[in-house]
CSV table of C-alpha atoms and ligand atoms in Angstrom, one decimal:
chain,number,residue,atom,x,y,z
A,1024,UNK,CA,3.5,1.3,40.1
A,1025,UNK,CA,3.9,0.1,36.7
A,1026,UNK,CA,4.3,1.5,33.5
A,1027,UNK,CA,1.5,1.8,31.5
A,1028,UNK,CA,1.8,-0.6,28.5
A,1029,UNK,CA,1.1,0.6,24.2
A,1030,UNK,CA,1.1,-1.8,21.7
A,1031,UNK,CA,1.3,-0.7,18.4
A,1032,UNK,CA,-0.2,-3.4,15.9
A,1033,UNK,CA,1.7,-3.3,12.4
A,1034,UNK,CA,4.8,-1.7,11.1
A,1035,UNK,CA,3.7,-0.5,8.2
A,1036,UNK,CA,3.7,3.8,7.8
A,1037,UNK,CA,0.8,4.3,10.2
A,1038,UNK,CA,2.5,1.8,13.0
A,1039,UNK,CA,6.2,2.6,12.4
A,1040,UNK,CA,5.6,6.5,12.4
A,1041,UNK,CA,3.4,6.0,15.7
A,1042,UNK,CA,6.4,4.1,17.4
A,1043,UNK,CA,9.0,6.8,15.7
A,1044,UNK,CA,6.5,9.3,17.0
A,1045,UNK,CA,6.3,8.1,20.8
A,1046,UNK,CA,9.4,7.0,21.4
A,1047,UNK,CA,10.4,11.1,20.8
A,1048,UNK,CA,7.2,12.2,22.6
A,1049,UNK,CA,7.6,10.1,25.9
A,1050,UNK,CA,10.9,9.3,28.3
A,1051,UNK,CA,11.6,5.5,28.5
A,1052,UNK,CA,10.1,5.8,32.4
A,1053,UNK,CA,6.7,6.8,31.2
A,1054,UNK,CA,5.6,4.0,29.0
A,1055,UNK,CA,6.3,0.7,27.7
A,1056,UNK,CA,6.0,0.5,24.0
A,1057,UNK,CA,5.8,-2.3,21.9
A,1058,UNK,CA,5.6,-2.9,18.3
A,1059,UNK,CA,4.3,-6.2,16.5
A,1060,UNK,CA,5.2,-6.8,12.8
A,1061,UNK,CA,4.7,-9.8,10.6
A,1062,UNK,CA,8.3,-9.1,9.9
A,1063,UNK,CA,11.7,-8.0,11.3
A,1064,UNK,CA,11.2,-5.4,8.4
A,1065,UNK,CA,9.0,-2.5,7.8
A,1066,UNK,CA,8.2,-2.1,4.0
A,1067,UNK,CA,7.3,0.8,1.5
A,1068,UNK,CA,3.6,0.0,0.1
A,1069,UNK,CA,4.3,2.8,-1.9
A,1070,UNK,CA,6.8,1.1,-3.7
A,1071,UNK,CA,5.5,-2.8,-4.3
A,1072,UNK,CA,4.5,-1.8,-7.4
A,1073,UNK,CA,8.2,-1.3,-8.7
A,1074,UNK,CA,9.2,-4.5,-6.9
A,1075,UNK,CA,6.1,-6.4,-8.8
A,1076,UNK,CA,7.4,-5.8,-12.2
A,1077,UNK,CA,10.6,-6.2,-11.4
A,1078,UNK,CA,11.9,-2.4,-12.1
A,1079,UNK,CA,13.4,-1.9,-8.5
A,1080,UNK,CA,14.8,-4.6,-5.8
A,1081,UNK,CA,12.9,-5.3,-3.0
A,1082,UNK,CA,16.2,-4.9,-1.1
A,1083,UNK,CA,15.7,-1.1,-1.6
A,1084,UNK,CA,11.8,-1.1,-0.5
A,1085,UNK,CA,12.1,-2.7,3.0
A,1086,UNK,CA,14.2,-1.5,6.1
A,1087,UNK,CA,15.2,-3.2,9.1
A,1088,UNK,CA,12.8,-2.3,12.0
A,1089,UNK,CA,16.0,-2.1,14.2
A,1090,UNK,CA,17.5,0.4,12.3
A,1091,UNK,CA,14.4,2.6,12.3
A,1092,UNK,CA,13.4,2.5,15.9
A,1093,UNK,CA,15.1,2.4,19.4
A,1094,UNK,CA,15.2,-0.7,20.5
A,1095,UNK,CA,15.9,0.5,24.1
A,1096,UNK,CA,13.1,2.4,24.1
A,1097,UNK,CA,10.5,0.2,21.8
A,1098,UNK,CA,10.2,-3.4,22.3
A,1099,UNK,CA,9.8,-5.0,19.0
A,1100,UNK,CA,8.2,-8.7,18.5
A,1101,UNK,CA,8.4,-10.3,15.0
A,1102,UNK,CA,4.9,-12.0,15.2
A,1103,UNK,CA,1.3,-12.4,13.3
A,1104,UNK,CA,-1.7,-10.8,15.0
A,1105,UNK,CA,-4.5,-13.3,15.0
A,1106,UNK,CA,-6.9,-11.7,17.0
A,1107,UNK,CA,-8.2,-8.6,18.7
A,1108,UNK,CA,-9.9,-9.5,22.0
A,1109,UNK,CA,-10.9,-5.6,22.4
A,1110,UNK,CA,-12.9,-6.3,25.8
A,1111,UNK,CA,-9.9,-8.2,27.6
A,1112,UNK,CA,-7.2,-5.8,26.5
A,1113,UNK,CA,-5.8,-8.4,25.2
A,1114,UNK,CA,-3.9,-9.2,21.4
A,1115,UNK,CA,-3.1,-13.0,20.6
A,1116,UNK,CA,-0.4,-13.5,18.3
A,1117,UNK,CA,0.7,-16.7,16.6
A,1118,UNK,CA,3.3,-17.5,19.1
A,1119,UNK,CA,2.4,-15.3,21.9
A,1120,UNK,CA,-0.1,-13.0,23.8
A,1121,UNK,CA,0.2,-9.5,25.0
A,1122,UNK,CA,-2.2,-7.2,27.2
A,1123,UNK,CA,-2.2,-3.3,27.0
A,1124,UNK,CA,-3.5,-0.1,28.2
A,1125,UNK,CA,-3.4,1.6,25.1
A,1126,UNK,CA,-3.6,0.2,21.5
A,1127,UNK,CA,-2.6,1.6,17.9
A,1128,UNK,CA,-4.3,-0.7,15.2
A,1129,UNK,CA,-1.9,-0.1,12.1
A,1130,UNK,CA,-2.8,-3.2,9.8
A,1131,UNK,CA,-3.1,-2.2,6.7
A,1132,UNK,CA,-5.3,-3.3,4.1
A,1133,UNK,CA,-6.5,-6.2,2.6
A,1134,UNK,CA,-7.5,-6.8,-1.2
A,1135,UNK,CA,-11.2,-5.8,-1.9
A,1136,UNK,CA,-12.6,-8.5,-4.4
A,1137,UNK,CA,-16.1,-7.6,-4.2
A,1138,UNK,CA,-16.8,-11.5,-4.5
A,1139,UNK,CA,-15.8,-12.0,-7.8
A,1140,UNK,CA,-15.6,-15.6,-8.6
A,1141,UNK,CA,-12.1,-17.1,-8.5
A,1142,UNK,CA,-10.4,-13.4,-7.7
A,1143,UNK,CA,-8.5,-14.7,-4.7
A,1144,UNK,CA,-7.5,-18.2,-5.8
A,1145,UNK,CA,-6.2,-16.8,-9.1
A,1146,UNK,CA,-5.2,-13.2,-9.2
A,1147,UNK,CA,-1.9,-11.6,-7.5
A,1148,UNK,CA,-2.0,-8.6,-5.8
A,1149,UNK,CA,0.6,-6.7,-4.8
A,1150,UNK,CA,0.4,-6.0,-0.8
A,1151,UNK,CA,3.7,-6.9,0.7
A,1152,UNK,CA,7.1,-8.2,0.3
A,1153,UNK,CA,6.8,-11.9,0.0
A,1154,UNK,CA,3.5,-11.2,-2.8
A,1155,UNK,CA,5.1,-8.9,-4.9
A,1156,UNK,CA,8.4,-11.2,-5.1
A,1157,UNK,CA,5.6,-13.9,-6.6
A,1158,UNK,CA,4.2,-12.0,-9.0
A,1159,UNK,CA,8.0,-10.5,-10.2
A,1160,UNK,CA,8.9,-14.0,-10.7
A,1161,UNK,CA,5.8,-15.3,-12.1
A,1162,UNK,CA,6.2,-13.1,-15.1
A,1163,UNK,CA,10.0,-13.8,-15.5
A,1164,UNK,CA,8.9,-17.6,-15.4
A,1165,UNK,CA,6.0,-17.1,-17.9
A,1166,UNK,CA,8.3,-15.3,-20.1
A,1167,UNK,CA,10.9,-18.1,-19.8
A,1168,UNK,CA,8.4,-20.7,-20.9
A,1169,UNK,CA,7.2,-19.2,-24.0
A,1170,UNK,CA,9.9,-20.2,-26.4
A,1171,UNK,CA,9.8,-23.6,-24.7
A,1172,UNK,CA,6.2,-24.2,-24.9
A,1173,UNK,CA,4.8,-23.7,-28.1
A,1174,UNK,CA,5.0,-20.0,-28.1
A,1175,UNK,CA,1.3,-19.7,-26.6
A,1176,UNK,CA,0.2,-16.0,-26.5
A,1177,UNK,CA,-1.3,-16.4,-23.0
A,1178,UNK,CA,2.3,-17.1,-21.4
A,1179,UNK,CA,3.2,-13.3,-22.8
A,1180,UNK,CA,-0.4,-11.6,-21.6
A,1181,UNK,CA,-0.6,-9.5,-18.5
A,1182,UNK,CA,-3.8,-8.7,-17.4
A,1183,UNK,CA,-4.1,-5.9,-14.3
A,1184,UNK,CA,-7.7,-5.5,-13.2
A,1185,UNK,CA,-8.9,-2.4,-11.8
A,1186,UNK,CA,-7.0,1.2,-13.5
A,1187,UNK,CA,-6.9,3.1,-9.9
A,1188,UNK,CA,-3.4,4.6,-8.9
A,1189,UNK,CA,-2.1,1.0,-8.2
A,1190,UNK,CA,-2.9,-0.3,-11.5
A,1191,UNK,CA,-1.6,2.4,-13.1
A,1192,UNK,CA,1.7,3.0,-11.2
A,1193,UNK,CA,2.1,-0.8,-12.1
A,1194,UNK,CA,1.6,-0.6,-15.5
A,1195,UNK,CA,3.8,2.5,-16.1
A,1196,UNK,CA,6.6,0.0,-14.5
A,1197,UNK,CA,5.5,-2.8,-16.8
A,1198,UNK,CA,6.1,-0.9,-19.9
A,1199,UNK,CA,9.5,-0.3,-18.9
A,1200,UNK,CA,10.2,-3.8,-17.6
A,1201,UNK,CA,8.4,-5.7,-20.6
A,1202,UNK,CA,11.1,-4.6,-23.3
A,1203,UNK,CA,14.0,-6.0,-21.2
A,1204,UNK,CA,12.0,-8.8,-20.6
A,1205,UNK,CA,11.7,-9.6,-24.3
A,1206,UNK,CA,15.3,-9.2,-24.8
A,1207,UNK,CA,16.2,-11.5,-22.3
A,1208,UNK,CA,13.9,-14.3,-23.6
A,1209,UNK,CA,14.1,-13.4,-27.2
A,1210,UNK,CA,10.3,-12.3,-27.6
A,1211,UNK,CA,9.4,-9.6,-30.2
A,1212,UNK,CA,7.8,-6.8,-28.1
A,1213,UNK,CA,4.4,-6.6,-30.2
A,1214,UNK,CA,3.7,-10.0,-29.1
A,1215,UNK,CA,3.6,-9.1,-25.8
A,1216,UNK,CA,0.2,-7.8,-24.4
A,1217,UNK,CA,-0.5,-5.7,-21.0
A,1218,UNK,CA,-4.0,-5.3,-20.8
A,1219,UNK,CA,-5.3,-2.3,-18.0
A,1220,UNK,CA,-9.2,-3.3,-17.7
A,1221,UNK,CA,-11.0,-0.9,-15.7
A,1222,UNK,CA,-15.0,-1.2,-14.8
A,1223,UNK,CA,-15.3,2.9,-14.8
A,1224,UNK,CA,-15.7,4.8,-18.0
A,1225,UNK,CA,-12.1,6.2,-17.1
A,1226,UNK,CA,-9.1,5.2,-16.0
A,1227,UNK,CA,-8.2,6.9,-12.4
A,1228,UNK,CA,-11.9,7.8,-12.1
A,1229,UNK,CA,-12.7,11.3,-10.3
A,1230,UNK,CA,-8.8,12.6,-11.2
A,1231,UNK,CA,-7.9,15.3,-12.9
A,1232,UNK,CA,-9.1,14.8,-16.8
A,1233,UNK,CA,-6.0,16.5,-18.7
A,1234,UNK,CA,-3.6,14.5,-16.1
A,1235,UNK,CA,-5.9,11.0,-17.0
A,1236,UNK,CA,-5.5,12.3,-20.5
A,1237,UNK,CA,-1.5,12.3,-20.4
A,1238,UNK,CA,-1.5,9.1,-18.6
A,1239,UNK,CA,-3.4,7.2,-21.2
A,1240,UNK,CA,-1.6,8.8,-24.3
A,1241,UNK,CA,2.1,8.1,-22.3
A,1242,UNK,CA,1.0,4.3,-21.3
A,1243,UNK,CA,-0.6,3.7,-24.7
A,1244,UNK,CA,2.4,5.0,-26.8
A,1245,UNK,CA,5.0,2.6,-24.4
A,1246,UNK,CA,2.4,-0.6,-25.5
A,1247,UNK,CA,-0.3,-0.6,-22.5
A,1248,UNK,CA,-3.8,-1.4,-23.6
A,1249,UNK,CA,-7.0,0.2,-21.6
A,1250,UNK,CA,-10.2,-1.4,-21.5
A,1251,UNK,CA,-12.5,0.8,-19.7
A,1252,UNK,CA,-16.4,0.5,-18.8
A,1253,UNK,CA,-15.5,-3.3,-18.9
A,1254,UNK,CA,-16.1,-4.8,-15.2
A,1255,UNK,CA,-14.1,-8.0,-14.9
A,1256,UNK,CA,-16.7,-10.7,-13.7
A,1257,UNK,CA,-14.6,-13.8,-13.2
A,1258,UNK,CA,-11.5,-14.9,-12.4
A,1259,UNK,CA,-9.7,-18.5,-14.0
A,1260,UNK,CA,-6.3,-19.8,-13.7
A,1261,UNK,CA,-5.6,-19.1,-17.2
A,1262,UNK,CA,-7.5,-15.8,-17.4
A,1263,UNK,CA,-10.6,-13.4,-16.9
A,1264,UNK,CA,-14.6,-13.1,-18.2
A,1265,UNK,CA,-15.6,-9.7,-18.7
A,1266,UNK,CA,-19.2,-8.5,-17.6
A,1267,UNK,CA,-19.6,-8.3,-21.8
A,1268,UNK,CA,-19.1,-12.0,-22.0
A,1269,UNK,CA,-15.5,-11.7,-23.5
A,1270,UNK,CA,-13.0,-13.2,-22.4
A,1271,UNK,CA,-9.1,-12.9,-22.4
A,1272,UNK,CA,-6.5,-16.0,-21.6
A,1273,UNK,CA,-3.3,-14.7,-19.9
A,1274,UNK,CA,-1.2,-16.4,-17.4
A,1275,UNK,CA,-1.0,-13.4,-15.4
A,1276,UNK,CA,-3.4,-11.6,-13.8
A,1277,UNK,CA,-2.5,-8.8,-10.9
A,1278,UNK,CA,-5.8,-7.9,-9.5
A,1279,UNK,CA,-5.5,-3.8,-8.2
A,1280,UNK,CA,-9.1,-3.1,-7.9
A,1281,UNK,CA,-9.5,-1.7,-4.2
A,1282,UNK,CA,-8.6,-2.4,-0.8
A,1283,UNK,CA,-10.9,-2.8,2.3
A,1284,UNK,CA,-9.3,-2.8,6.0
A,1285,UNK,CA,-7.4,-5.7,7.6
A,1286,UNK,CA,-9.8,-8.7,8.5
A,1287,UNK,CA,-8.4,-9.1,11.6
A,1288,UNK,CA,-10.6,-5.4,12.8
A,1289,UNK,CA,-14.0,-6.5,11.5
A,1290,UNK,CA,-13.2,-9.8,13.1
A,1291,UNK,CA,-12.6,-8.4,16.5
A,1292,UNK,CA,-16.2,-6.8,16.5
A,1293,UNK,CA,-15.7,-3.3,15.6
A,1294,UNK,CA,-17.9,-1.9,13.5
A,1295,UNK,CA,-16.6,-1.1,10.1
A,1296,UNK,CA,-17.3,0.0,6.2
A,1297,UNK,CA,-15.1,-2.1,3.8
A,1298,UNK,CA,-13.3,-3.4,6.8
A,1299,UNK,CA,-12.4,0.3,8.1
A,1300,UNK,CA,-13.6,1.9,11.0
A,1301,UNK,CA,-15.0,4.9,11.0
A,1302,UNK,CA,-12.8,7.0,14.1
A,1303,UNK,CA,-13.5,9.7,16.4
A,1304,UNK,CA,-11.9,13.0,15.3
A,1305,UNK,CA,-9.5,12.2,17.8
A,1306,UNK,CA,-8.5,9.0,15.8
A,1307,UNK,CA,-9.9,6.9,18.9
A,1308,UNK,CA,-12.3,3.8,18.3
A,1309,UNK,CA,-15.9,4.8,19.1
A,1310,UNK,CA,-16.8,3.5,22.7
A,1311,UNK,CA,-13.2,2.3,23.2
A,1312,UNK,CA,-11.0,5.1,24.9
A,1313,UNK,CA,-8.0,3.6,24.5
A,1314,UNK,CA,-7.8,2.3,21.1
A,1315,UNK,CA,-6.4,4.5,18.3
A,1316,UNK,CA,-6.8,3.2,14.4
A,1317,UNK,CA,-4.3,4.7,12.1
A,1318,UNK,CA,-3.7,4.0,7.9
A,1319,UNK,CA,-5.9,1.8,6.0
A,1320,UNK,CA,-7.8,0.5,8.9
A,1321,UNK,CA,-9.4,3.9,9.7
A,1322,UNK,CA,-12.0,5.6,7.7
A,1323,UNK,CA,-11.8,9.6,7.9
A,1324,UNK,CA,-14.4,11.7,6.0
A,1325,UNK,CA,-13.7,14.5,3.6
A,1326,UNK,CA,-16.3,17.1,5.1
A,1327,UNK,CA,-16.2,19.1,2.1
A,1328,UNK,CA,-16.9,16.3,-0.2
A,1329,UNK,CA,-19.0,14.6,2.0
A,1330,UNK,CA,-17.0,11.1,1.2
A,1331,UNK,CA,-14.3,8.9,3.2
A,1332,UNK,CA,-10.6,10.1,2.4
A,1333,UNK,CA,-9.2,7.5,0.2
A,1334,UNK,CA,-6.7,5.5,2.5
A,1335,UNK,CA,-3.0,6.7,1.7
A,1336,UNK,CA,0.6,6.5,3.1
A,1337,UNK,CA,0.6,10.4,3.4
A,1338,UNK,CA,-3.0,10.3,5.9
A,1339,UNK,CA,-1.4,7.1,7.6
A,1340,UNK,CA,2.0,9.3,8.5
A,1341,UNK,CA,0.0,12.6,9.6
A,1342,UNK,CA,-2.2,10.5,11.6
A,1343,UNK,CA,1.1,8.7,13.4
A,1344,UNK,CA,1.7,12.2,14.6
A,1345,UNK,CA,-1.6,12.6,15.9
A,1346,UNK,CA,-2.0,10.0,17.9
A,1347,UNK,CA,1.4,10.0,19.4
A,1348,UNK,CA,0.8,13.3,20.7
A,1349,UNK,CA,-3.2,12.2,21.7
A,1350,UNK,CA,-1.9,8.9,23.9
A,1351,UNK,CA,0.7,11.4,25.8
A,1352,UNK,CA,-2.2,13.4,26.7
A,1353,UNK,CA,-5.0,11.0,27.6
A,1354,UNK,CA,-1.6,9.5,29.9
A,1355,UNK,CA,-0.9,12.9,31.3
A,1356,UNK,CA,-4.5,14.4,31.5
A,1357,UNK,CA,-3.9,16.7,28.8
A,1358,UNK,CA,-6.3,17.7,26.2
A,1359,UNK,CA,-6.8,15.9,22.5
A,1360,UNK,CA,-6.6,16.8,19.3
A,1361,UNK,CA,-8.3,16.6,16.4
A,1362,UNK,CA,-7.0,15.0,13.1
A,1363,UNK,CA,-7.1,17.6,10.4
A,1364,UNK,CA,-5.6,15.8,7.5
A,1365,UNK,CA,-3.3,18.2,5.1
A,1366,UNK,CA,-3.7,17.2,1.5
A,1367,UNK,CA,-0.2,18.0,-0.1
A,1368,UNK,CA,-1.5,16.4,-3.2
A,1369,UNK,CA,-1.2,13.1,-5.2
A,1370,UNK,CA,1.5,12.0,-7.6
A,1371,UNK,CA,1.3,9.1,-9.5
A,1372,UNK,CA,4.3,7.3,-11.4
A,1373,UNK,CA,4.2,6.0,-14.8
A,1374,UNK,CA,7.7,4.6,-15.1
A,1375,UNK,CA,11.1,5.6,-15.0
A,1376,UNK,CA,11.1,9.6,-15.1
A,1377,UNK,CA,7.2,10.2,-15.8
A,1378,UNK,CA,4.8,10.5,-13.8
A,1379,UNK,CA,1.6,12.6,-13.0
A,1380,UNK,CA,0.5,15.0,-10.4
A,1381,UNK,CA,-1.7,17.5,-8.6
A,1382,UNK,CA,0.2,19.4,-6.0
A,1383,UNK,CA,-2.3,22.2,-4.2
A,1384,UNK,CA,-3.9,23.6,-8.1
A,1385,UNK,CA,-0.8,23.1,-9.8
A,1386,UNK,CA,-0.4,20.2,-12.4
A,1387,UNK,CA,2.7,18.4,-13.0
A,1388,UNK,CA,3.8,16.0,-15.5
A,1389,UNK,CA,6.8,14.2,-16.8
A,1390,UNK,CA,10.1,14.6,-15.1
A,1391,UNK,CA,9.0,17.4,-13.2
A,1392,UNK,CA,6.1,14.9,-11.7
A,1393,UNK,CA,8.7,12.1,-11.3
A,1394,UNK,CA,11.4,14.5,-9.8
A,1395,UNK,CA,8.1,15.6,-7.3
A,1396,UNK,CA,7.3,11.8,-6.9
A,1397,UNK,CA,10.8,10.9,-5.5
A,1398,UNK,CA,11.2,14.4,-3.3
A,1399,UNK,CA,7.9,13.0,-1.4
A,1400,UNK,CA,9.7,9.6,-1.1
A,1401,UNK,CA,12.7,10.8,0.4
A,1402,UNK,CA,11.0,13.2,2.9
A,1403,UNK,CA,9.2,10.4,4.2
A,1404,UNK,CA,12.7,8.5,5.0
A,1405,UNK,CA,14.2,11.7,6.3
A,1406,UNK,CA,11.1,11.4,8.7
A,1407,UNK,CA,12.2,7.9,10.0
A,1408,UNK,CA,15.6,7.9,9.7
A,1409,UNK,CA,17.0,11.3,9.1
A,1410,UNK,CA,19.8,12.0,6.1
A,1411,UNK,CA,21.5,8.7,6.6
A,1412,UNK,CA,18.3,6.8,6.1
A,1413,UNK,CA,18.0,9.0,2.9
A,1414,UNK,CA,21.1,8.3,1.5
A,1415,UNK,CA,21.1,4.9,2.3
A,1416,UNK,CA,17.4,3.9,0.8
A,1417,UNK,CA,16.6,7.5,-1.1
A,1418,UNK,CA,16.0,7.9,-4.8
A,1419,UNK,CA,18.8,10.3,-4.8
A,1420,UNK,CA,18.9,10.8,-8.8
A,1421,UNK,CA,15.8,12.9,-9.1
A,1422,UNK,CA,16.1,13.7,-13.0
B,46,LIG,P1,1.0,-0.6,5.8
B,46,LIG,O1,1.7,0.4,5.2
B,46,LIG,O2,0.1,-1.5,4.7
B,46,LIG,O3,1.6,-1.3,6.7
B,46,LIG,C1,0.5,-2.3,7.6
B,46,LIG,C2,1.8,-3.5,8.2
B,46,LIG,O4,1.1,-3.9,9.0
B,46,LIG,C3,2.7,-4.1,7.5
B,46,LIG,O5,4.2,-4.0,7.6
B,46,LIG,C4,2.0,-5.4,7.6
B,46,LIG,O6,3.5,-6.5,7.3
B,46,LIG,C5,1.0,-5.5,8.8
B,46,LIG,N1,0.6,-6.7,9.1
B,46,LIG,C6,-0.3,-7.0,8.3
B,46,LIG,N2,-1.1,-8.1,9.3
B,46,LIG,C7,-0.4,-8.4,10.3
B,46,LIG,C8,-0.5,-9.3,10.9
B,46,LIG,N3,-1.6,-10.2,11.0
B,46,LIG,N4,0.2,-9.3,12.5
B,46,LIG,C9,1.8,-8.8,11.7
B,46,LIG,N5,1.6,-7.5,11.4
B,46,LIG,C10,0.6,-7.0,10.1
B,46,LIG,N6,-0.3,6.2,-0.8
B,46,LIG,C11,0.0,7.5,-1.0
B,46,LIG,O7,-0.1,8.5,0.1
B,46,LIG,N7,1.1,7.9,-1.9
B,46,LIG,C12,1.4,7.0,-2.9
B,46,LIG,O8,2.2,7.3,-3.6
B,46,LIG,C13,1.2,5.5,-2.6
B,46,LIG,N8,1.5,4.4,-3.7
B,46,LIG,C14,1.0,3.4,-3.3
B,46,LIG,C15,1.7,2.7,-4.4
B,46,LIG,C16,0.9,1.4,-4.1
B,46,LIG,C17,1.4,0.0,-5.0
B,46,LIG,C18,-0.3,0.7,-3.3
B,46,LIG,C19,-0.7,-0.3,-2.7
B,46,LIG,C20,-0.2,1.6,-2.4
B,46,LIG,C21,-0.2,2.9,-2.5
B,46,LIG,N9,-0.3,4.1,-1.4
B,46,LIG,C22,0.1,5.4,-1.5
B,46,LIG,C23,-1.3,3.7,-0.2
B,46,LIG,C24,-0.1,3.3,0.9
B,46,LIG,O9,0.9,2.3,0.5
B,46,LIG,C25,-1.4,3.0,2.2
B,46,LIG,O10,-2.5,3.6,2.3
B,46,LIG,C26,-0.4,3.0,3.1
B,46,LIG,O11,0.6,1.9,3.2
B,46,LIG,C27,-1.3,2.6,4.4
B,46,LIG,O12,-0.6,2.3,5.5
B,46,LIG,P2,-0.7,1.5,6.8
B,46,LIG,O13,0.1,1.7,8.1
B,46,LIG,O14,-2.1,1.6,7.2
B,46,LIG,O15,-0.5,0.0,6.1
B,47,LIG,P1,-8.8,2.0,-5.8
B,47,LIG,O1,-9.9,1.6,-5.2
B,47,LIG,O2,-8.3,3.4,-5.8
B,47,LIG,O3,-8.9,1.7,-7.2
B,47,LIG,C1,-9.4,0.6,-8.2
B,47,LIG,C2,-10.0,0.8,-9.2
B,47,LIG,O4,-10.3,-0.4,-10.0
B,47,LIG,C3,-11.0,1.7,-9.6
B,47,LIG,O5,-11.0,2.3,-10.6
B,47,LIG,C4,-12.5,0.9,-9.6
B,47,LIG,O6,-13.2,1.6,-10.6
B,47,LIG,C5,-11.6,-0.3,-10.4
B,47,LIG,N1,-12.4,-1.8,-10.2
B,47,LIG,C6,-13.0,-2.1,-9.2
B,47,LIG,N2,-13.6,-3.5,-9.7
B,47,LIG,C7,-13.4,-4.0,-10.7
B,47,LIG,C8,-13.9,-4.6,-12.0
B,47,LIG,N3,-14.5,-5.7,-11.3
B,47,LIG,N4,-13.5,-5.0,-12.9
B,47,LIG,C9,-12.0,-3.9,-13.4
B,47,LIG,N5,-12.2,-3.1,-12.5
B,47,LIG,C10,-12.8,-2.7,-11.2
B,47,LIG,O7,-7.8,1.2,-5.4
B,47,LIG,P2,-6.4,1.3,-5.6
B,47,LIG,O8,-5.6,1.8,-6.8
B,47,LIG,O9,-5.5,-0.2,-5.4
B,47,LIG,O10,-5.9,2.3,-4.3
B,47,LIG,C11,-5.8,1.9,-3.3
B,47,LIG,C12,-6.0,3.4,-2.2
B,47,LIG,O11,-4.2,3.6,-2.4
B,47,LIG,C13,-6.2,4.4,-3.0
B,47,LIG,O12,-6.6,5.5,-1.6
B,47,LIG,C14,-5.3,5.3,-3.4
B,47,LIG,O13,-5.3,6.4,-3.8
B,47,LIG,C15,-4.0,4.8,-2.8
B,47,LIG,N6,-2.5,4.9,-3.8
B,47,LIG,C16,-2.2,6.1,-4.4
B,47,LIG,C17,-1.3,6.1,-5.0
B,47,LIG,C18,-1.0,7.4,-5.1
B,47,LIG,O14,-0.7,8.2,-4.7
B,47,LIG,N7,0.2,7.7,-6.3
B,47,LIG,C19,-0.5,5.3,-5.7
B,47,LIG,C20,-1.4,3.8,-5.8
B,47,LIG,C21,-2.6,3.9,-4.2
């Protein structure tokens, strides 16, 4: 009898961790596991803001997939998913076609542009190694042009649209990077503007007020400007128009205004909310017993708060553990488990040696929070590759 085929789409937190767990949970004679990913490397989405600003090289962020998974147990296919044919148990790739008995969809997110005119065409977004390399190079080139092209202010103005965690972490890195760029391109620091624009009345809406205040004070002191209560209405190649009619000219516009599930999920005909599937408690797709969804493509409800959990790597990683065990149970007629996220807290970096965080009821600031963030990052590396991976890719200097 042929072995059941397990197909994993996407090699981010949800997908790579599912592959790691399944290769542990199942013997090689029990199932044929295949992982499909666009690139031959896994990248840590949670570090991309550093690569975008140019404070960390992207080679630190990406890890070759064959360094993580056991190629004798998992077939790796480097290709792009084009279509999920859910009723035929088939997936169309750019260069091939695959069938499955069990499917794990872990294709991550797309930027949520809310239909804002010109945003898709004119703003950068922080979503992959390729996209952040472009941001870093664009900023560098704009600074290089400044003294050659009439010292136009817009060349050294950077707009960051959205002050959620991605926006805040990114401007924290820019606060470190801009002084270096100024030295490199002979530009006075006070000429450069980094403007973080937020629609809500405060940055990091909903997060602890004391920590938000710490972040704002810290970032303003380091030269970041905030505009709150100020939705971006339009985006042009040379700047943005705000809801109040004001315009800000900038050659670099980075959109960090939110995410939605990967468009392929909606296009496959699954019911979604902002591109995310409200999965069953065991992480299966409603109505499809053999399809699991992990990470940013999955929507799960925080019943205590009566709203969806924000999509995070923390949840994607935990979901992979449940999916690994549930696929094993499904194959062997065992009992499926419910996914219960164990939210340990939230820590956001503000640049080198600076961060804010809430772990349990404890608030963390500055160097302590920053060290905690590195511990979290190193823990993930340990989960996918043990001590050697931590040594190779980890952030070992905690303070
Ligand atoms: P991803 O990790 O994004 O992986 C998706 C994978 O699918 C990628 O490898 C991609 O290449 C691949 N893929 C996409 N489309 C295709 C296709 N068509 N064919 C083949 N492969 C495809 N969360 C936290 O918990 N803590 C943090 O500190 C944190 N920091 C963040 C910082 C930043 C800058 C950002 C942007 C996000 C951060 N998040 C954080 C959120 C977190 O990164 C996401 O929730 C997490 O990456 C979701 O995991 P995922 O597996 O769903 O998607
Ligand atoms: P988000 O949805 O959390 O934040 C987007 C922000 O953009 C919001 O504050 C929103 O009010 C603002 N916005 C929306 N439309 C706007 C407009 N027209 N003009 C100006 N501002 C506008 O998105 P994100 O920051 O990309 O985060 C995505 C997910 O990743 C979240 O779940 C987040 O928790 C997670 N994340 C976590 C961390 C961390 O834990 N350190 C870091 C980054 C991201």
